[in-house]
């Protein structure tokens, strides 16, 4: 078995973290693999640090055909049993390779987005191409949303993303952000770690901050992340007079320290395939208030592992945050349950389940070969 992972983003977000986790988990299982990603991408740098084989491509020109040619080049030098595509552009390139440039290599697709497949002929072609042997959905809601456009829904399954729980095994005796921001010991610190994009709905987050700070002047809020909505968020902070209440921290590498500094994690997304940062908050022992967006309720059971409200409902979200501020017992109960919940969301478990898919599709390939009168490899 030899896997070619294909990932096209140059930035570092949740999807790229999951590719890195999967490669690491498979590496520990002694799986032969290569990760194909853009030159100077964040993923390429991080994987090289982990001693995982990486090869790169240039993103100039028409990405699909250029990447397909790179896959063709690599496949001539190595006998890949699967191409695992981790985003839409990677998926397109793999199908173009299989259709036009070489012998067919079975394709595994990871789908992490909670919106329907496009109605375009290209999308219909690539998702129902005979070389697509399996589509791994990151949550049940993603599978449900994806299914209507898939001719053979038996190729759909759910494998939840996982995290590195061991990072949180040692809790720092000091809250790093309290020292960094000069906060008083009695401060209630509420935070969010996300890309600054529209889907994270920071206007609602800031509306909640405004409401909470009016009732609890000692409350402070942080936003850790970067993205296209940064200037919009900065303007709204000024408009709501929250300059002394909300801190923009930018992109942070020290996720563990940031999360362990929080008293409450507030996640206001309007759309999420899963939202693994919620799992990170669980592992950090931070109670969660979140929206019922996408796959979030598959992690956050209302009043058991966290508190939920409808998307865009700032009033309900603020009420949930206030209930946690007012009740240390509720915070403790939610934290205990979420720490138990997150134990089943490890990246090692994600890798093990993904390996089962690879092995299953190898068996299927063997059966197909025998049916055609060719000796199967298995």
CSV table of C-alpha atoms in Angstrom, one decimal:
chain,number,residue,atom,x,y,z
A,1,UNK,CA,0.0,0.0,0.0
A,2,UNK,CA,1.3,3.5,-0.9
A,3,UNK,CA,-0.8,6.6,-0.5
A,4,UNK,CA,-0.5,9.9,-2.3
A,5,UNK,CA,-2.1,12.7,-0.3
A,6,UNK,CA,-2.9,15.8,-2.3
A,7,UNK,CA,-3.6,19.2,-0.6
A,8,UNK,CA,-3.7,22.5,-2.4
A,9,UNK,CA,-4.0,25.4,0.1
A,10,UNK,CA,-0.9,27.4,1.0
A,11,UNK,CA,-2.3,28.6,4.3
A,12,UNK,CA,-2.6,26.8,7.6
A,13,UNK,CA,-6.2,26.2,8.7
A,14,UNK,CA,-8.2,23.3,10.1
A,15,UNK,CA,-8.1,21.2,7.0
A,16,UNK,CA,-4.3,21.4,6.7
A,17,UNK,CA,-3.9,20.5,10.3
A,18,UNK,CA,-6.0,17.4,9.7
A,19,UNK,CA,-3.9,16.4,6.7
A,20,UNK,CA,-0.8,16.7,9.0
A,21,UNK,CA,-2.5,14.7,11.8
A,22,UNK,CA,-3.6,12.0,9.3
A,23,UNK,CA,-0.1,11.7,7.8
A,24,UNK,CA,1.4,11.5,11.3
A,25,UNK,CA,-1.1,8.9,12.4
A,26,UNK,CA,-0.5,6.8,9.3
A,27,UNK,CA,3.3,7.2,9.7
A,28,UNK,CA,3.0,5.7,13.2
A,29,UNK,CA,1.2,2.7,11.6
A,30,UNK,CA,4.1,2.3,9.1
A,31,UNK,CA,2.1,3.2,6.1
A,32,UNK,CA,4.1,4.2,3.0
A,33,UNK,CA,2.9,7.7,1.9
A,34,UNK,CA,3.8,10.9,0.2
A,35,UNK,CA,2.1,14.3,0.7
A,36,UNK,CA,1.9,16.5,-2.4
A,37,UNK,CA,1.3,20.2,-1.5
A,38,UNK,CA,2.3,23.7,-2.8
A,39,UNK,CA,5.8,25.0,-2.6
A,40,UNK,CA,6.4,26.9,0.6
A,41,UNK,CA,3.0,26.0,2.0
A,42,UNK,CA,2.6,25.8,5.7
A,43,UNK,CA,1.8,22.1,5.4
A,44,UNK,CA,5.0,21.3,3.6
A,45,UNK,CA,7.1,23.0,6.3
A,46,UNK,CA,5.4,21.3,9.1
A,47,UNK,CA,5.5,17.8,7.6
A,48,UNK,CA,9.2,18.1,6.8
A,49,UNK,CA,9.8,18.8,10.5
A,50,UNK,CA,8.0,15.5,11.2
A,51,UNK,CA,10.1,13.5,8.8
A,52,UNK,CA,7.1,12.7,6.6
A,53,UNK,CA,7.8,12.5,2.8
A,54,UNK,CA,6.7,15.6,1.0
A,55,UNK,CA,6.8,16.7,-2.6
A,56,UNK,CA,5.7,20.1,-3.9
A,57,UNK,CA,4.2,21.8,-6.9
A,58,UNK,CA,3.9,25.3,-8.2
A,59,UNK,CA,0.5,27.0,-8.1
A,60,UNK,CA,1.0,29.1,-11.2
A,61,UNK,CA,-1.3,28.8,-14.2
A,62,UNK,CA,-4.3,26.5,-14.4
A,63,UNK,CA,-4.0,24.6,-11.1
A,64,UNK,CA,-6.0,21.6,-12.2
A,65,UNK,CA,-4.0,20.6,-15.2
A,66,UNK,CA,-0.6,21.5,-13.7
A,67,UNK,CA,-1.4,19.4,-10.6
A,68,UNK,CA,-2.7,16.5,-12.7
A,69,UNK,CA,0.6,16.6,-14.6
A,70,UNK,CA,2.5,16.5,-11.3
A,71,UNK,CA,0.5,13.5,-10.2
A,72,UNK,CA,1.3,11.8,-13.5
A,73,UNK,CA,5.0,12.5,-13.0
A,74,UNK,CA,5.0,11.1,-9.5
A,75,UNK,CA,2.9,8.0,-10.5
A,76,UNK,CA,5.6,7.1,-13.0
A,77,UNK,CA,8.1,6.9,-10.3
A,78,UNK,CA,6.0,5.2,-7.6
A,79,UNK,CA,3.2,2.6,-7.6
A,80,UNK,CA,0.4,4.4,-5.6
A,81,UNK,CA,-2.5,2.3,-4.5
A,82,UNK,CA,-4.7,5.4,-3.6
A,83,UNK,CA,-4.8,9.1,-4.2
A,84,UNK,CA,-6.3,10.7,-1.1
A,85,UNK,CA,-7.7,14.2,-2.1
A,86,UNK,CA,-8.1,16.6,0.8
A,87,UNK,CA,-9.8,19.5,-0.9
A,88,UNK,CA,-11.9,20.3,-4.0
A,89,UNK,CA,-8.9,21.4,-6.2
A,90,UNK,CA,-7.0,18.2,-5.3
A,91,UNK,CA,-10.1,16.2,-6.2
A,92,UNK,CA,-10.4,17.9,-9.6
A,93,UNK,CA,-6.7,17.3,-10.5
A,94,UNK,CA,-6.8,13.6,-9.5
A,95,UNK,CA,-9.9,13.0,-11.7
A,96,UNK,CA,-8.2,14.8,-14.6
A,97,UNK,CA,-5.1,12.6,-14.2
A,98,UNK,CA,-7.2,9.4,-14.1
A,99,UNK,CA,-9.3,10.5,-17.1
A,100,UNK,CA,-6.6,11.9,-19.4
A,101,UNK,CA,-3.0,11.4,-18.3
A,102,UNK,CA,-2.4,7.9,-16.9
A,103,UNK,CA,-3.7,4.6,-15.6
A,104,UNK,CA,-6.5,4.8,-13.1
A,105,UNK,CA,-5.5,5.1,-9.5
A,106,UNK,CA,-8.4,4.7,-6.9
A,107,UNK,CA,-9.4,8.1,-5.4
A,108,UNK,CA,-10.4,8.7,-1.8
A,109,UNK,CA,-12.0,12.1,-1.2
A,110,UNK,CA,-12.2,13.9,2.2
A,111,UNK,CA,-15.1,16.3,2.4
A,112,UNK,CA,-15.1,18.7,5.3
A,113,UNK,CA,-17.5,21.4,4.2
A,114,UNK,CA,-21.2,21.6,5.3
A,115,UNK,CA,-22.7,22.9,2.1
A,116,UNK,CA,-24.1,21.1,-0.9
A,117,UNK,CA,-22.1,19.9,-3.9
A,118,UNK,CA,-22.3,22.4,-6.8
A,119,UNK,CA,-24.9,21.6,-9.5
A,120,UNK,CA,-22.2,22.2,-12.2
A,121,UNK,CA,-21.4,19.5,-14.7
A,122,UNK,CA,-17.8,19.5,-13.5
A,123,UNK,CA,-18.9,18.7,-9.9
A,124,UNK,CA,-21.3,16.0,-11.0
A,125,UNK,CA,-18.5,14.4,-13.2
A,126,UNK,CA,-15.8,14.4,-10.6
A,127,UNK,CA,-17.9,13.3,-7.6
A,128,UNK,CA,-19.4,10.4,-9.6
A,129,UNK,CA,-16.3,9.5,-11.6
A,130,UNK,CA,-15.7,5.7,-11.5
A,131,UNK,CA,-12.3,6.2,-10.0
A,132,UNK,CA,-13.8,7.8,-6.9
A,133,UNK,CA,-14.0,4.7,-4.6
A,134,UNK,CA,-14.8,6.5,-1.3
A,135,UNK,CA,-15.9,9.8,0.1
A,136,UNK,CA,-15.0,10.4,3.8
A,137,UNK,CA,-17.3,12.9,5.4
A,138,UNK,CA,-16.2,14.8,8.5
A,139,UNK,CA,-19.6,14.6,10.1
A,140,UNK,CA,-23.0,13.1,9.8
A,141,UNK,CA,-24.4,16.4,8.6
A,142,UNK,CA,-21.8,16.6,5.9
A,143,UNK,CA,-22.7,13.1,4.7
A,144,UNK,CA,-26.4,14.1,4.7
A,145,UNK,CA,-25.7,17.2,2.7
A,146,UNK,CA,-23.4,15.4,0.2
A,147,UNK,CA,-25.6,12.3,-0.4
A,148,UNK,CA,-28.1,13.8,-2.9
A,149,UNK,CA,-25.4,14.4,-5.5
A,150,UNK,CA,-23.8,11.0,-5.2
A,151,UNK,CA,-25.1,8.2,-7.5
A,152,UNK,CA,-23.8,5.4,-5.3
A,153,UNK,CA,-24.2,6.5,-1.7
A,154,UNK,CA,-22.6,3.3,-0.4
A,155,UNK,CA,-19.2,5.0,-1.0
A,156,UNK,CA,-20.0,7.6,1.7
A,157,UNK,CA,-18.9,7.2,5.3
A,158,UNK,CA,-18.3,9.4,8.3
A,159,UNK,CA,-14.9,9.6,10.0
A,160,UNK,CA,-14.6,12.4,12.5
A,161,UNK,CA,-11.5,14.6,12.6
A,162,UNK,CA,-9.3,14.1,15.6
A,163,UNK,CA,-6.9,16.1,17.7
A,164,UNK,CA,-3.7,15.6,19.7
A,165,UNK,CA,-5.1,15.2,23.2
A,166,UNK,CA,-1.7,14.5,24.7
A,167,UNK,CA,-0.8,18.2,24.2
A,168,UNK,CA,-3.2,19.1,27.0
A,169,UNK,CA,-2.1,16.4,29.5
A,170,UNK,CA,-0.1,19.0,31.4
A,171,UNK,CA,-2.0,22.1,32.5
A,172,UNK,CA,0.1,25.2,33.0
A,173,UNK,CA,0.0,26.6,36.6
A,174,UNK,CA,-0.3,30.1,35.1
A,175,UNK,CA,-2.6,31.5,32.5
A,176,UNK,CA,-0.3,32.9,29.9
A,177,UNK,CA,-2.8,35.4,28.4
A,178,UNK,CA,-3.5,37.0,31.9
A,179,UNK,CA,0.2,37.9,32.1
A,180,UNK,CA,0.5,38.9,28.4
A,181,UNK,CA,-2.6,41.2,28.5
A,182,UNK,CA,-2.1,42.4,32.1
A,183,UNK,CA,-5.5,41.1,33.3
A,184,UNK,CA,-6.7,41.1,36.9
A,185,UNK,CA,-7.0,37.8,38.6
A,186,UNK,CA,-10.8,38.2,38.9
A,187,UNK,CA,-11.2,38.6,35.1
A,188,UNK,CA,-13.5,36.2,33.3
A,189,UNK,CA,-11.8,35.5,30.0
A,190,UNK,CA,-13.9,34.4,27.1
A,191,UNK,CA,-12.4,33.5,23.7
A,192,UNK,CA,-12.5,32.2,20.2
A,193,UNK,CA,-9.7,30.8,18.0
A,194,UNK,CA,-10.8,30.8,14.4
A,195,UNK,CA,-9.9,32.1,11.0
A,196,UNK,CA,-11.4,35.6,10.6
A,197,UNK,CA,-13.9,34.7,8.0
A,198,UNK,CA,-17.6,35.5,7.5
A,199,UNK,CA,-18.7,32.0,8.4
A,200,UNK,CA,-17.3,32.5,11.9
A,201,UNK,CA,-19.9,35.3,12.4
A,202,UNK,CA,-17.8,37.6,14.5
A,203,UNK,CA,-20.5,40.4,14.4
A,204,UNK,CA,-22.6,38.0,16.6
A,205,UNK,CA,-19.5,37.2,18.7
A,206,UNK,CA,-19.0,41.0,19.4
A,207,UNK,CA,-22.7,41.5,20.1
A,208,UNK,CA,-22.5,38.8,22.7
A,209,UNK,CA,-19.3,40.5,24.1
A,210,UNK,CA,-21.1,43.8,24.4
A,211,UNK,CA,-24.1,42.3,26.2
A,212,UNK,CA,-22.0,40.2,28.6
A,213,UNK,CA,-19.6,43.1,29.5
A,214,UNK,CA,-22.6,45.3,30.4
A,215,UNK,CA,-23.6,42.9,33.1
A,216,UNK,CA,-20.1,41.7,34.1
A,217,UNK,CA,-17.6,44.5,33.8
A,218,UNK,CA,-14.8,42.2,34.7
A,219,UNK,CA,-15.3,40.0,31.6
A,220,UNK,CA,-12.9,40.3,28.7
A,221,UNK,CA,-12.9,38.7,25.3
A,222,UNK,CA,-10.1,37.5,22.9
A,223,UNK,CA,-10.1,36.6,19.3
A,224,UNK,CA,-7.1,34.6,18.1
A,225,UNK,CA,-6.8,34.2,14.3
A,226,UNK,CA,-6.2,36.0,11.1
A,227,UNK,CA,-8.2,36.4,7.9
A,228,UNK,CA,-10.1,38.6,5.5
A,229,UNK,CA,-12.6,39.9,8.1
A,230,UNK,CA,-10.0,41.5,10.3
A,231,UNK,CA,-10.6,45.1,9.3
A,232,UNK,CA,-14.4,44.6,9.6
A,233,UNK,CA,-14.0,43.2,13.1
A,234,UNK,CA,-11.7,46.1,14.1
A,235,UNK,CA,-14.3,48.7,12.9
A,236,UNK,CA,-17.1,46.9,14.8
A,237,UNK,CA,-15.1,46.8,18.0
A,238,UNK,CA,-14.7,50.6,17.8
A,239,UNK,CA,-18.4,51.0,16.9
A,240,UNK,CA,-19.4,49.0,20.0
A,241,UNK,CA,-16.9,50.8,22.2
A,242,UNK,CA,-15.2,47.4,23.0
A,243,UNK,CA,-11.6,48.6,22.6
A,244,UNK,CA,-10.9,47.9,26.3
A,245,UNK,CA,-12.9,44.7,26.4
A,246,UNK,CA,-11.9,42.7,23.2
A,247,UNK,CA,-8.3,41.8,22.3
A,248,UNK,CA,-7.3,40.7,18.8
A,249,UNK,CA,-4.3,38.4,19.2
A,250,UNK,CA,-3.7,37.5,15.5
A,251,UNK,CA,-2.6,34.1,14.4
A,252,UNK,CA,-1.2,32.0,17.3
A,253,UNK,CA,1.0,29.0,17.4
A,254,UNK,CA,0.6,28.5,21.1
A,255,UNK,CA,-3.0,27.2,20.9
A,256,UNK,CA,-2.7,25.1,24.1
A,257,UNK,CA,-1.6,28.1,26.2
A,258,UNK,CA,-4.2,30.4,24.7
A,259,UNK,CA,-7.0,27.9,25.3
A,260,UNK,CA,-5.9,27.0,28.8
A,261,UNK,CA,-6.0,30.7,29.7
A,262,UNK,CA,-9.8,30.9,28.9
A,263,UNK,CA,-12.7,30.5,31.3
A,264,UNK,CA,-15.2,30.0,28.5
A,265,UNK,CA,-14.9,29.2,24.8
A,266,UNK,CA,-17.5,31.0,22.6
A,267,UNK,CA,-18.0,29.7,19.0
A,268,UNK,CA,-20.5,31.6,16.9
A,269,UNK,CA,-20.1,30.0,13.5
A,270,UNK,CA,-22.9,29.9,11.0
A,271,UNK,CA,-21.5,26.9,9.0
A,272,UNK,CA,-19.1,24.2,10.1
A,273,UNK,CA,-18.3,20.8,8.7
A,274,UNK,CA,-17.3,19.8,12.3
A,275,UNK,CA,-15.3,22.6,14.0
A,276,UNK,CA,-12.4,20.7,15.6
A,277,UNK,CA,-11.4,23.8,17.6
A,278,UNK,CA,-14.3,22.8,19.9
A,279,UNK,CA,-12.6,19.5,20.5
A,280,UNK,CA,-9.4,21.5,21.4
A,281,UNK,CA,-11.4,23.5,23.9
A,282,UNK,CA,-12.8,20.3,25.4
A,283,UNK,CA,-9.3,18.9,25.8
A,284,UNK,CA,-8.1,22.1,27.4
A,285,UNK,CA,-10.9,21.8,30.0
A,286,UNK,CA,-12.7,24.9,28.9
A,287,UNK,CA,-16.6,24.9,28.9
A,288,UNK,CA,-18.1,25.6,25.4
A,289,UNK,CA,-20.9,27.8,24.2
A,290,UNK,CA,-21.6,27.3,20.5
A,291,UNK,CA,-24.1,27.5,17.8
A,292,UNK,CA,-26.1,24.6,16.2
A,293,UNK,CA,-24.2,25.0,13.0
A,294,UNK,CA,-23.2,22.0,10.8
A,295,UNK,CA,-21.5,19.2,12.8
A,296,UNK,CA,-21.1,21.2,16.0
A,297,UNK,CA,-24.1,19.4,17.7
A,298,UNK,CA,-22.3,16.1,17.0
A,299,UNK,CA,-19.7,17.2,19.5
A,300,UNK,CA,-21.6,19.6,21.8
A,301,UNK,CA,-24.6,18.0,23.4
A,302,UNK,CA,-26.7,20.8,24.8
A,303,UNK,CA,-26.4,21.1,28.6
A,304,UNK,CA,-24.2,18.0,28.7
A,305,UNK,CA,-20.9,18.7,27.0
A,306,UNK,CA,-21.7,22.4,26.4
A,307,UNK,CA,-24.4,24.9,25.7
A,308,UNK,CA,-26.0,25.5,22.3
A,309,UNK,CA,-28.0,28.3,20.7
A,310,UNK,CA,-29.2,29.0,17.2
A,311,UNK,CA,-26.9,30.7,14.7
A,312,UNK,CA,-27.0,34.5,14.9
A,313,UNK,CA,-28.9,34.5,18.2
A,314,UNK,CA,-26.7,36.9,20.2
A,315,UNK,CA,-29.2,37.1,23.0
A,316,UNK,CA,-29.4,33.4,23.5
A,317,UNK,CA,-25.6,33.0,23.3
A,318,UNK,CA,-25.1,35.8,25.8
A,319,UNK,CA,-27.5,34.2,28.1
A,320,UNK,CA,-25.6,31.0,27.9
A,321,UNK,CA,-22.3,32.7,28.6
A,322,UNK,CA,-23.8,34.5,31.5
A,323,UNK,CA,-25.1,31.3,33.0
A,324,UNK,CA,-21.6,29.9,32.9
A,325,UNK,CA,-20.1,33.0,34.5
A,326,UNK,CA,-22.7,32.8,37.3
A,327,UNK,CA,-22.5,29.0,37.9
A,328,UNK,CA,-19.0,27.5,38.6
A,329,UNK,CA,-20.8,24.2,39.2
A,330,UNK,CA,-22.3,24.2,35.7
A,331,UNK,CA,-18.9,25.0,34.2
A,332,UNK,CA,-17.4,22.1,36.2
A,333,UNK,CA,-20.1,19.6,35.1
A,334,UNK,CA,-19.8,20.6,31.4
A,335,UNK,CA,-16.0,20.4,31.5
A,336,UNK,CA,-16.0,16.9,33.1
A,337,UNK,CA,-18.4,15.6,30.4
A,338,UNK,CA,-16.6,17.2,27.5
A,339,UNK,CA,-13.2,15.8,28.7
A,340,UNK,CA,-14.8,12.3,28.6
A,341,UNK,CA,-16.3,13.0,25.2
A,342,UNK,CA,-13.1,14.2,23.5
A,343,UNK,CA,-11.3,10.9,24.4
A,344,UNK,CA,-12.9,9.4,21.3
A,345,UNK,CA,-11.8,12.2,19.0
A,346,UNK,CA,-8.0,11.5,18.7
A,347,UNK,CA,-6.1,11.9,15.4
A,348,UNK,CA,-4.8,8.4,16.0
A,349,UNK,CA,-8.3,7.0,15.8
A,350,UNK,CA,-9.0,9.0,12.7
A,351,UNK,CA,-5.9,7.5,11.1
A,352,UNK,CA,-6.9,4.0,12.1
A,353,UNK,CA,-10.4,4.4,10.6
A,354,UNK,CA,-9.0,5.9,7.4
A,355,UNK,CA,-6.6,3.0,7.1
A,356,UNK,CA,-9.6,0.6,7.2
A,357,UNK,CA,-11.1,2.5,4.3
A,358,UNK,CA,-7.8,2.2,2.3
A,359,UNK,CA,-7.7,-1.6,3.0
A,360,UNK,CA,-11.4,-2.1,2.2
A,361,UNK,CA,-10.9,-0.4,-1.2
A,362,UNK,CA,-7.9,-2.5,-1.9
A,363,UNK,CA,-10.0,-5.6,-1.3
A,364,UNK,CA,-12.7,-4.2,-3.6
A,365,UNK,CA,-10.1,-3.5,-6.3
A,366,UNK,CA,-9.0,-7.1,-6.0
A,367,UNK,CA,-12.5,-8.4,-6.4
A,368,UNK,CA,-13.0,-6.2,-9.4
A,369,UNK,CA,-9.8,-7.5,-11.0
A,370,UNK,CA,-10.8,-11.1,-10.5
A,371,UNK,CA,-14.3,-10.4,-12.0
A,372,UNK,CA,-12.5,-9.2,-15.1
A,373,UNK,CA,-10.4,-12.4,-15.3
A,374,UNK,CA,-7.3,-10.8,-13.8
A,375,UNK,CA,-5.6,-12.3,-10.8
A,376,UNK,CA,-6.2,-10.1,-7.8
A,377,UNK,CA,-3.5,-8.8,-5.6
A,378,UNK,CA,-5.2,-9.7,-2.4
